[in-house]
Coordinates of N, CA and C in Angstrom, one line a residue:
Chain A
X1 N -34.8 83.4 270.1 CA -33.6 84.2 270.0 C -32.7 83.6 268.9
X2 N -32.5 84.6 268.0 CA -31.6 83.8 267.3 C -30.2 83.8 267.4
X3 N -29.3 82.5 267.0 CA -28.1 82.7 267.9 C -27.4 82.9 266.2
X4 N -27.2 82.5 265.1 CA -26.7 82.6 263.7 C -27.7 84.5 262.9
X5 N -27.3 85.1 263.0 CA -27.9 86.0 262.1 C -27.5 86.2 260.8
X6 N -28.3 86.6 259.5 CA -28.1 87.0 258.2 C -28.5 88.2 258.2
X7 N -28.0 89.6 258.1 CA -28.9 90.6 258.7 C -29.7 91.2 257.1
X8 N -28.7 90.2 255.9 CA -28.9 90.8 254.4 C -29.7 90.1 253.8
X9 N -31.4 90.4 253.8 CA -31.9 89.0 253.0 C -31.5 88.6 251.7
X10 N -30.8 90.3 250.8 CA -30.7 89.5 249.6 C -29.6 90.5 249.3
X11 N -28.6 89.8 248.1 CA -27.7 91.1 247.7 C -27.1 90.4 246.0
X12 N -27.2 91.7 245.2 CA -27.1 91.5 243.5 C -26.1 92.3 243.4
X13 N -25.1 91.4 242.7 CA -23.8 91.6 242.2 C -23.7 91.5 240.7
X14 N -22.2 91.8 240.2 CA -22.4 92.2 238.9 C -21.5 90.7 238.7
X15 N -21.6 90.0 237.5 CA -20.4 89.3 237.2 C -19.5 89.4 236.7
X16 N -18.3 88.5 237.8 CA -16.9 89.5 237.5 C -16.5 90.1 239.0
X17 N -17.4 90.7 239.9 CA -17.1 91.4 240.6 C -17.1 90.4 242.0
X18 N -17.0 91.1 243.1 CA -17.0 90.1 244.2 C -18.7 90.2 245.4
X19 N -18.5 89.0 245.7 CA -19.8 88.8 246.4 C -19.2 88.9 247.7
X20 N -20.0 89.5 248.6 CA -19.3 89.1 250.3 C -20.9 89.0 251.6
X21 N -20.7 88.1 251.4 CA -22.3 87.8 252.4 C -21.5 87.7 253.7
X22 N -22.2 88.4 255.1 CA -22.1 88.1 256.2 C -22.8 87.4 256.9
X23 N -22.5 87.3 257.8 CA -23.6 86.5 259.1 C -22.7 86.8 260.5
X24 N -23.5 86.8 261.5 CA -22.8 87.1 263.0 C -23.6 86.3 264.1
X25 N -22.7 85.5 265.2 CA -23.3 84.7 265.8 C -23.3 85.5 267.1
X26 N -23.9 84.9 268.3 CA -23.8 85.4 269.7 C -23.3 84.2 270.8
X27 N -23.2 82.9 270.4 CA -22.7 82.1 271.2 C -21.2 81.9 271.0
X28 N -20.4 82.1 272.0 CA -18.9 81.8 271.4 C -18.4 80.7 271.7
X29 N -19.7 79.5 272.1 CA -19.3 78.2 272.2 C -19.1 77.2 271.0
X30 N -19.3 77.5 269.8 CA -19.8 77.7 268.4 C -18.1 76.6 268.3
X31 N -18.1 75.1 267.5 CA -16.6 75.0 267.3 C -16.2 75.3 265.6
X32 N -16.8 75.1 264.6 CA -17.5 75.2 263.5 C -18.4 75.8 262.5
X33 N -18.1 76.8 261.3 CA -18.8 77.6 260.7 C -18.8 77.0 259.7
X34 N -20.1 76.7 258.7 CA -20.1 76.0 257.7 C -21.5 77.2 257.0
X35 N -20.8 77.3 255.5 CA -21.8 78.1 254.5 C -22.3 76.8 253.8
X36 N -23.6 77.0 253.3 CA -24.2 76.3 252.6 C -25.0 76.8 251.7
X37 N -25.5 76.4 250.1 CA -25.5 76.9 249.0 C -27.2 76.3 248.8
X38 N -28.3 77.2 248.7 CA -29.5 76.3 248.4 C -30.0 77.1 247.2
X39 N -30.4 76.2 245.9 CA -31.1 76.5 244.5 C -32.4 76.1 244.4
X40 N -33.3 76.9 244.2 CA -34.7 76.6 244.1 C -35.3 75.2 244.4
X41 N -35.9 74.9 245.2 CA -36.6 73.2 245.0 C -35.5 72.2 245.3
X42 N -34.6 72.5 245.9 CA -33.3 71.5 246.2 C -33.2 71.6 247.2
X43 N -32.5 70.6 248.4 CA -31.7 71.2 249.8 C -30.4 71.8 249.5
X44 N -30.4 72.4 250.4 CA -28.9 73.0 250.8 C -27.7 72.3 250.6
X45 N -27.0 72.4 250.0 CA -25.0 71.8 249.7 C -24.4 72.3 250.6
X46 N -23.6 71.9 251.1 CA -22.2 72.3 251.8 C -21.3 72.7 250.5
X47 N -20.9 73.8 251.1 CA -20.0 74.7 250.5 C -18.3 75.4 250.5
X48 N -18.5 75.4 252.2 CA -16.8 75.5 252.8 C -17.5 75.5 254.3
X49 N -16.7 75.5 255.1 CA -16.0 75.5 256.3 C -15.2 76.3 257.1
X50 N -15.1 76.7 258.3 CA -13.7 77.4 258.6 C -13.9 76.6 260.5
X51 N -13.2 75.9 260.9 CA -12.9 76.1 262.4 C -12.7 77.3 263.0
X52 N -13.3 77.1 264.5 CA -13.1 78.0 265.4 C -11.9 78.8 265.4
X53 N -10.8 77.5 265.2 CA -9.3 78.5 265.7 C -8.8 79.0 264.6
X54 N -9.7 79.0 263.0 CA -8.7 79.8 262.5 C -9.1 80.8 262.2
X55 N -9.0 82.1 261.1 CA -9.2 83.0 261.2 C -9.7 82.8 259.4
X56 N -9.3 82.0 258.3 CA -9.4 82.2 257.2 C -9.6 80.5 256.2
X57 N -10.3 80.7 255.5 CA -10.1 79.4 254.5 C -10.5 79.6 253.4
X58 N -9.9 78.9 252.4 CA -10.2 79.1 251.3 C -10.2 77.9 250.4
X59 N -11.0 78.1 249.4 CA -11.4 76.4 248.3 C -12.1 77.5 246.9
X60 N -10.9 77.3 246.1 CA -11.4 77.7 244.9 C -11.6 79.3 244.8
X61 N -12.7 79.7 244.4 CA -13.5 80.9 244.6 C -14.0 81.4 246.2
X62 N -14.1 80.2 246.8 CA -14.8 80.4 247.7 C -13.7 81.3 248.7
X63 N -13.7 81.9 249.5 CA -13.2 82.2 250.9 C -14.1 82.7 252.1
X64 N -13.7 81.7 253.5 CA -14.4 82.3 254.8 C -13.6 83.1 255.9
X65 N -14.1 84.2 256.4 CA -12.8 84.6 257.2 C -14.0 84.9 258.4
X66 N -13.2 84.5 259.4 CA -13.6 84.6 260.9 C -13.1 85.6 261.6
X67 N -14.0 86.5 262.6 CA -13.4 87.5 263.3 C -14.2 86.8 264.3
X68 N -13.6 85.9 265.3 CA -14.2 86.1 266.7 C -14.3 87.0 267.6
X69 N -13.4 87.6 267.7 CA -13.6 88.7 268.7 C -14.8 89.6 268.2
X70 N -15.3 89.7 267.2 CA -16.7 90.6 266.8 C -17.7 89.7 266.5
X71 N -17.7 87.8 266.6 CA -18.3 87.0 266.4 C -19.3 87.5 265.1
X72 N -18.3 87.0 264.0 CA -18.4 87.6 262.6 C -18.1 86.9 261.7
X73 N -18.6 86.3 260.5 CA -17.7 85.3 259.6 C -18.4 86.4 258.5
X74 N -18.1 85.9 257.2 CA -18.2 86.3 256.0 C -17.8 85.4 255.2
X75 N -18.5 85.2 254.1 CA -18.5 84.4 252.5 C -17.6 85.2 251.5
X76 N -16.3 85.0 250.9 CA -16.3 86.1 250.2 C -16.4 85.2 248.7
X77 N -16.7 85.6 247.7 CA -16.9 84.6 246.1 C -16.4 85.8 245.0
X78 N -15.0 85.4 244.2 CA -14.5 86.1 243.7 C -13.8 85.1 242.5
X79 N -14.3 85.5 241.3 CA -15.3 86.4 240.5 C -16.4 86.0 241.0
X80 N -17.5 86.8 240.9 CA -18.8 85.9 241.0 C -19.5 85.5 239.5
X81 N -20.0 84.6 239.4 CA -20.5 83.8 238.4 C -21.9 83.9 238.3
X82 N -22.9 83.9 236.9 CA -24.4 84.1 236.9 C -24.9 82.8 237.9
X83 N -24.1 81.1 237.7 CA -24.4 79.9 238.4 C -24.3 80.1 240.0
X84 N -23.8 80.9 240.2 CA -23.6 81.2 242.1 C -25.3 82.4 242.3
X85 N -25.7 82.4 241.8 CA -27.0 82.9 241.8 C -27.6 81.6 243.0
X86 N -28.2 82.1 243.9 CA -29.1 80.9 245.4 C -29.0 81.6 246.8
X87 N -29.5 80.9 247.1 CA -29.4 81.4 248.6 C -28.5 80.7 249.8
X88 N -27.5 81.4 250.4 CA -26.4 81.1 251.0 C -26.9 81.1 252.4
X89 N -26.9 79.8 253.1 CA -27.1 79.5 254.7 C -25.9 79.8 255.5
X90 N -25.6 81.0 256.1 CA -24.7 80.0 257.2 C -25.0 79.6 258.2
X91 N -24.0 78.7 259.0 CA -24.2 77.7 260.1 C -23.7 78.1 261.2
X92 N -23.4 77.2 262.3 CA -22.7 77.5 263.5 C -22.9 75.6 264.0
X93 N -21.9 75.3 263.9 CA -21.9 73.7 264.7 C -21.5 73.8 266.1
X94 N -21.9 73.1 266.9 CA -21.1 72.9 268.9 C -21.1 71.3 268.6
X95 N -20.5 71.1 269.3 CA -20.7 69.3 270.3 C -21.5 69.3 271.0
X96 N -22.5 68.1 270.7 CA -23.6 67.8 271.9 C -23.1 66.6 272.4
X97 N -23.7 65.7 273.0 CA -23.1 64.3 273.9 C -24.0 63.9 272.2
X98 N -23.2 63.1 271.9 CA -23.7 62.1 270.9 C -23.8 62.4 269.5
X99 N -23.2 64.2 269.2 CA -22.3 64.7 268.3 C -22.9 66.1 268.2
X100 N -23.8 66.5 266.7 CA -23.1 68.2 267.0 C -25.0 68.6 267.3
X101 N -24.3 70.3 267.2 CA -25.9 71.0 267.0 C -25.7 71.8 266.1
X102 N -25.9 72.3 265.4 CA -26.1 73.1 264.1 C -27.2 74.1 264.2
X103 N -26.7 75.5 264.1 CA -27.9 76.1 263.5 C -27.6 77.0 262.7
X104 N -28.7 77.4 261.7 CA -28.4 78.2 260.5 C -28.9 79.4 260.5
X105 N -28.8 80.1 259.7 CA -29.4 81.4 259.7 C -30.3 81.5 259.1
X106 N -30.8 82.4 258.8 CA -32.1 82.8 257.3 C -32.0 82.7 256.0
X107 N -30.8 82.8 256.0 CA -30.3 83.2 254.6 C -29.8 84.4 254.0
X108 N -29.3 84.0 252.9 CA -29.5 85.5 251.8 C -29.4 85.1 250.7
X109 N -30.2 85.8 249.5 CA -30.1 85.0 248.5 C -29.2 86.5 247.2
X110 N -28.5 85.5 246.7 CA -27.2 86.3 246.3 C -27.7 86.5 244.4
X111 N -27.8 87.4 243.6 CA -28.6 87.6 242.6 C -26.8 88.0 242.2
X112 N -26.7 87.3 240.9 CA -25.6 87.8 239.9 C -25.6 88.0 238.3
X113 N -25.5 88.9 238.3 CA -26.1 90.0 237.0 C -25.4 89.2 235.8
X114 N -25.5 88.7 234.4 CA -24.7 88.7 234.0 C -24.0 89.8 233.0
Chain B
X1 N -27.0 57.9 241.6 CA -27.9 57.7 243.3 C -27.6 58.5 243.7
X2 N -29.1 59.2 244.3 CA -29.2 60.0 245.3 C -28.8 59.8 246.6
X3 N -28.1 60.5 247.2 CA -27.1 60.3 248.5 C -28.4 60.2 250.0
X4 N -29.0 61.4 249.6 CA -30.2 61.3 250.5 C -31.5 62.0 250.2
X5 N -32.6 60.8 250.0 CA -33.5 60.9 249.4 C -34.9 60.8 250.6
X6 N -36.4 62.0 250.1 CA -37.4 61.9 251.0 C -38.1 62.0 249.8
X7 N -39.1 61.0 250.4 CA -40.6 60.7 249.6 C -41.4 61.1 250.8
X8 N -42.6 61.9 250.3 CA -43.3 62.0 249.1 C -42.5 63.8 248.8
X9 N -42.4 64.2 247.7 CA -42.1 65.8 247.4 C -42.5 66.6 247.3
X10 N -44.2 66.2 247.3 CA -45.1 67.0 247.8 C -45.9 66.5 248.2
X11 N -46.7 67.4 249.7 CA -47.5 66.6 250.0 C -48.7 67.3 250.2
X12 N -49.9 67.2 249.7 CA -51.1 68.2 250.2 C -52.2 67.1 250.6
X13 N -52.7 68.0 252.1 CA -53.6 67.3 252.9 C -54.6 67.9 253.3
X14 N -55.3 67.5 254.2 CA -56.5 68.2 254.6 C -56.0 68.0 256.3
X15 N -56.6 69.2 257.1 CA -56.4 69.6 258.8 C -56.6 68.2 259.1
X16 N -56.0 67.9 260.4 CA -56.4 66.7 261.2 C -56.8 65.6 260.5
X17 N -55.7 65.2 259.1 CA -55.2 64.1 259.0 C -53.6 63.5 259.6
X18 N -53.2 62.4 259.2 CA -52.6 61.7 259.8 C -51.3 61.6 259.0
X19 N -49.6 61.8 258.9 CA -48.8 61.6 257.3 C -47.8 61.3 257.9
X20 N -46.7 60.9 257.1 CA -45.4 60.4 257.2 C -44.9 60.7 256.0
X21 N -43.5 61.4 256.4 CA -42.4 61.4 255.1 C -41.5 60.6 255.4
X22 N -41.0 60.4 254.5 CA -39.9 58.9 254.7 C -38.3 59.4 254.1
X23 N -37.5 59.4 254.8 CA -36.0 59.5 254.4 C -35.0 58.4 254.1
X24 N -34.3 58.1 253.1 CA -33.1 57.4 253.6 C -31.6 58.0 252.9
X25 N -30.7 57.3 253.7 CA -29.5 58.0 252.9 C -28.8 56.5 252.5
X26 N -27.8 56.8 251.5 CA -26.8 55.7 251.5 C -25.6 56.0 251.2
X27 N -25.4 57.0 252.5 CA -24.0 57.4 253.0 C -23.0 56.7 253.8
X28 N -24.0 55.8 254.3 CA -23.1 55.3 255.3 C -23.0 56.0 256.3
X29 N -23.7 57.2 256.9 CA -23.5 57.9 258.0 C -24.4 57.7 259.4
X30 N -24.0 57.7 260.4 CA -24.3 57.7 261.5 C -25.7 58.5 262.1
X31 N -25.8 60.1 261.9 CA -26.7 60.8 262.0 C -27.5 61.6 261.2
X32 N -28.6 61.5 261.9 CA -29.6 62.1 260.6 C -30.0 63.1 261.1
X33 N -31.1 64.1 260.3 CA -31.9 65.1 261.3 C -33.4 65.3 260.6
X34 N -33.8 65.7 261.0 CA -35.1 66.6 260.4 C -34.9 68.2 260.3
X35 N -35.5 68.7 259.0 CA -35.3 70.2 259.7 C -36.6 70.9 258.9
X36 N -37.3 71.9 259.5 CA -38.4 72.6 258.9 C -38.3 74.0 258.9
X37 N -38.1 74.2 257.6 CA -38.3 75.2 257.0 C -39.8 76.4 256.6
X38 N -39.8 77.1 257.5 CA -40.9 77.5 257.4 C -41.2 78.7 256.3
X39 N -42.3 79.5 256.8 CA -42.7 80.6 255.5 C -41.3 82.1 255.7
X40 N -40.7 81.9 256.7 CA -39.5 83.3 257.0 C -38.3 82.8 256.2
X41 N -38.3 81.1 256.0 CA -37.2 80.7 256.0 C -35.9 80.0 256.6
X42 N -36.5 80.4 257.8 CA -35.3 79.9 258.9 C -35.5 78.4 258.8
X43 N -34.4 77.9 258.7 CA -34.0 76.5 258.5 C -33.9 75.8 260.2
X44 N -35.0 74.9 261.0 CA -35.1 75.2 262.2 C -35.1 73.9 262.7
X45 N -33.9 73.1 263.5 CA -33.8 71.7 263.5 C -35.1 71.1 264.9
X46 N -35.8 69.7 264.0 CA -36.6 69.6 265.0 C -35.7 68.6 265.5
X47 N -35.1 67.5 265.1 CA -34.8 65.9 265.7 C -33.4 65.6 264.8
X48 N -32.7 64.9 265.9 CA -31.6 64.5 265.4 C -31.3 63.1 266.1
X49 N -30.8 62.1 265.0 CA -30.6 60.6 265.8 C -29.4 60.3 265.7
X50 N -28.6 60.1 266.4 CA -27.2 58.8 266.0 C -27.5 57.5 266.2
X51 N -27.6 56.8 265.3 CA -27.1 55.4 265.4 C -28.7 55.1 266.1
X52 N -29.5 55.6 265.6 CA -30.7 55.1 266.1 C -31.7 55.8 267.3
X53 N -30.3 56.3 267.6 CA -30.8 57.2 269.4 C -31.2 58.7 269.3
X54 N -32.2 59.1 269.5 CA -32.3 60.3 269.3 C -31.7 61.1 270.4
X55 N -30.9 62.1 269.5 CA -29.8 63.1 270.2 C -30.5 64.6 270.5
X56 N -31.2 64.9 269.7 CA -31.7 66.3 269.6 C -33.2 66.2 269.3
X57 N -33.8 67.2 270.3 CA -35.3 67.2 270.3 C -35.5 68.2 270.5
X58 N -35.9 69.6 269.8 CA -35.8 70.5 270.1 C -37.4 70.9 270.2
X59 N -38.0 71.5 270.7 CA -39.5 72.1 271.5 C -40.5 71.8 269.9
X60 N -40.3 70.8 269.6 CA -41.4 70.2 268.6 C -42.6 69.6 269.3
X61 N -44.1 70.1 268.9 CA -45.1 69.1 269.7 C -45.0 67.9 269.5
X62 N -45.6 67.2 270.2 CA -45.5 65.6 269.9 C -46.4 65.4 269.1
X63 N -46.8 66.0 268.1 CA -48.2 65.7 267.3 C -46.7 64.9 266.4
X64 N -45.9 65.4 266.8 CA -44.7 64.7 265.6 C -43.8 63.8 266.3
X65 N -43.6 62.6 265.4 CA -43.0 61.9 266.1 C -42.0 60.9 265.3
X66 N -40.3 60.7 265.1 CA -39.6 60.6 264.2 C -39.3 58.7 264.7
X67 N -39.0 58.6 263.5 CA -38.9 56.7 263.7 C -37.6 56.4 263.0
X68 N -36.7 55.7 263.5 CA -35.4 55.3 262.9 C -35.5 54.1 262.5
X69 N -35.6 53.6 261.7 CA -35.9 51.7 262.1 C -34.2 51.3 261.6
X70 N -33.7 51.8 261.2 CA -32.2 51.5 261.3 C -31.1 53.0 261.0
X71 N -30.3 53.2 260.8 CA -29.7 54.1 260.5 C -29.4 54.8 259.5
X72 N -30.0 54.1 258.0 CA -29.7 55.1 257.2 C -31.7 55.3 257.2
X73 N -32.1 55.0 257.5 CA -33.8 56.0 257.7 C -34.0 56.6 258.9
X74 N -34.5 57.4 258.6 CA -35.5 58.4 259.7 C -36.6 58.8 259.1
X75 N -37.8 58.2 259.5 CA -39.0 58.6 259.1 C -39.6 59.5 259.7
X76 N -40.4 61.0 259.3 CA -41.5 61.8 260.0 C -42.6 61.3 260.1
X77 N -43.7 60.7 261.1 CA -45.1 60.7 261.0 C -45.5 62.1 261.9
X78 N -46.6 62.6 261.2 CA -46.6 63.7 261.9 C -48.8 63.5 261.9
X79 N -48.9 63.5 263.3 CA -50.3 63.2 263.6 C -51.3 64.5 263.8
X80 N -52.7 64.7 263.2 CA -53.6 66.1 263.4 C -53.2 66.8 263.2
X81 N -52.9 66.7 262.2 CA -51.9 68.2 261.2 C -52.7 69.5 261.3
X82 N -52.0 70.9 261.5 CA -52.9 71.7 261.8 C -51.8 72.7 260.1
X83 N -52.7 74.0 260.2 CA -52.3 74.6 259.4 C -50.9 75.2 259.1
X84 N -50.4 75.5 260.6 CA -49.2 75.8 260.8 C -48.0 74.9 260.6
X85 N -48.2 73.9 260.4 CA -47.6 72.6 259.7 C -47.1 72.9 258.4
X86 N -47.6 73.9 257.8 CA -47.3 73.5 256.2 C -45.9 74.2 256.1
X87 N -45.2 74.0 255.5 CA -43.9 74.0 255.5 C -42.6 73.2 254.9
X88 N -42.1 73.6 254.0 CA -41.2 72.5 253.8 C -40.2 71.6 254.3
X89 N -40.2 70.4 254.9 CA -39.6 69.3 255.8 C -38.2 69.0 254.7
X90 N -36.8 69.6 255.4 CA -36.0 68.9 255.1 C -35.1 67.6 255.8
X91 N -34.9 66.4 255.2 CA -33.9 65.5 255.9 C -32.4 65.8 255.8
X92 N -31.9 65.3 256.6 CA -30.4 65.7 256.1 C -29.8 64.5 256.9
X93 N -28.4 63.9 257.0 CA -27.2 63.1 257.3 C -26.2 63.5 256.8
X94 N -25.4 63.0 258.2 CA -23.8 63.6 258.6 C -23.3 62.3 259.3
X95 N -21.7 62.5 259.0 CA -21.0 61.4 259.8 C -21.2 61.0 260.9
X96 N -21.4 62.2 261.7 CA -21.6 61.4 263.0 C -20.7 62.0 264.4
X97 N -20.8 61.7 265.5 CA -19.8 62.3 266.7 C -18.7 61.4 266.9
X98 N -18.3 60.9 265.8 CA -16.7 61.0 265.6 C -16.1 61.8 265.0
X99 N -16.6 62.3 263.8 CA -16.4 63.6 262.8 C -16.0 64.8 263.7
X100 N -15.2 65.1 262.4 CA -14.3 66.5 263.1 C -15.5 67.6 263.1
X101 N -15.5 67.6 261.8 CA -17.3 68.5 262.0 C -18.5 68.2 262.0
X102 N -19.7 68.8 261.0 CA -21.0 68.4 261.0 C -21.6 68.5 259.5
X103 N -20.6 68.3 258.7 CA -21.0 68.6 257.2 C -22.2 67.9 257.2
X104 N -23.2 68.5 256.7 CA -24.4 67.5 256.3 C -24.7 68.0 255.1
X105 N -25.8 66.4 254.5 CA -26.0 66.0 253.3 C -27.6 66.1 253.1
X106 N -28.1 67.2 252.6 CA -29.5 67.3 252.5 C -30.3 66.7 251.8
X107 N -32.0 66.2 252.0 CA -32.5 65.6 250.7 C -33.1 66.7 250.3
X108 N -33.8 66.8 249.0 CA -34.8 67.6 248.0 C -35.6 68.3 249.1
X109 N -36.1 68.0 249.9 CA -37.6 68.5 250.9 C -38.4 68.0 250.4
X110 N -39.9 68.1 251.3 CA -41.0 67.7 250.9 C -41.2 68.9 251.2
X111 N -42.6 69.8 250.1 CA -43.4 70.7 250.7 C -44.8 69.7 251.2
X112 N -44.8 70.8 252.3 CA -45.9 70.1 253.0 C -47.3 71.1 252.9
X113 N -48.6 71.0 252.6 CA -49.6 71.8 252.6 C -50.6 71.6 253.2
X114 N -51.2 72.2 253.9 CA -52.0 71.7 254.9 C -53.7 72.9 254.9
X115 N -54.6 71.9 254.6 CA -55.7 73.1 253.9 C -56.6 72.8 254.4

């Protein structure tokens, strides 16, 4: 069962325009959402963040916005750039006894036109 | 310097041999994990250590079995490799369960192939 969903494996944007990847969890024990950025033959980067209790964050280009009540986040990337071309993880962190659990979704891999 | 690094980067074997991939970080961080990435993609954590102690063990056979010998390594040996093995093995490290979150720091992967 998966508890992080990506329901988009893939989505191509124009550059210039805005990217918005979702994902939707089902555990609302979740304290932490974290997107992460993977480029061919590389691991995954950390990208941004948003806590449980807030509803929005933002760094740069990046923005995450949280709807718990629909247990829902979204990536938004504005402008998008041909270099934001990869595949976007997102996460879900809890506390275990001895620190967290993480799980990620499938992906989506984000194609930007130039 | 690479923050967190796994040898070998690729690995191709033959069924029902015997392997290890080796991780270290030099982050200074507390916890590490393993995670295997399979042919769908899902990024799917097998083992997670703090400070040596394994924290997370999630329904991995024991054909696999992870070794800390201090805290910035965690090694995979993984025994009678079958085909369904192949896959690419990522490492990764994070602060730790004092951290407010769980940012983690991934190595390259090893692809694994198993023939």
């Amino acid at each position: 069962d998966q508890q992080v969903k990506q329901n988009s494996p893939s989505l191509s944007v124009q550059e210039g325009r805005i990217s918005i990847l979702n994902c939707d969890y089902t555990n609302s024990m979740f304290d932490y959402f974290l997107w992460y950025k993977k480029y061919p033959a590389e691991g995954p980067t950390f990208l941004i963040s948003i806590s449980s209790i807030k509803d929005k964050n933002e760094d740069g280009r990046f923005t995450v916005f949280l709807n718990k009540s629909a247990k829902h986040l979204s990536l938004h990337i504005v402008p998008s750039q041909p270099g934001d071309s990869a595949v976007y993880f997102c996460a879900a962190s809890t506390r275990i006894t001895g620190g967290f659990k993480t799980i990620f979704g499938a992906g989506t891999r984000l194609f930007v036109k130039a | 310097d690479t923050a967190v690094s796994q040898t070998p980067k690729y690995l191709v074997t033959q069924m029902g041999n015997d392997k290890s991939i080796k991780c270290e970080q030099n982050l200074g961080h507390d916890t590490m994990y393993w995670y295997k990435q399979d042919s769908k993609k899902f990024l799917k954590i097998m083992f997670s250590y703090n400070n040596k102690e394994l924290i997370i063990n999630e329904t991995v056979p024991n054909r696999f079995s992870p070794k800390s010998p201090d805290k910035a390594h965690l090694n995979l040996h993984i025994n009678s490799l079958e085909l369904g093995d192949s896959a690419v093995y990522f490492c990764a490290s994070s602060q730790g369960g004092l951290a407010v979150t769980d940012t983690q720091y991934f190595g390259p992967g090893t692809r694994l192939t198993v023939l």
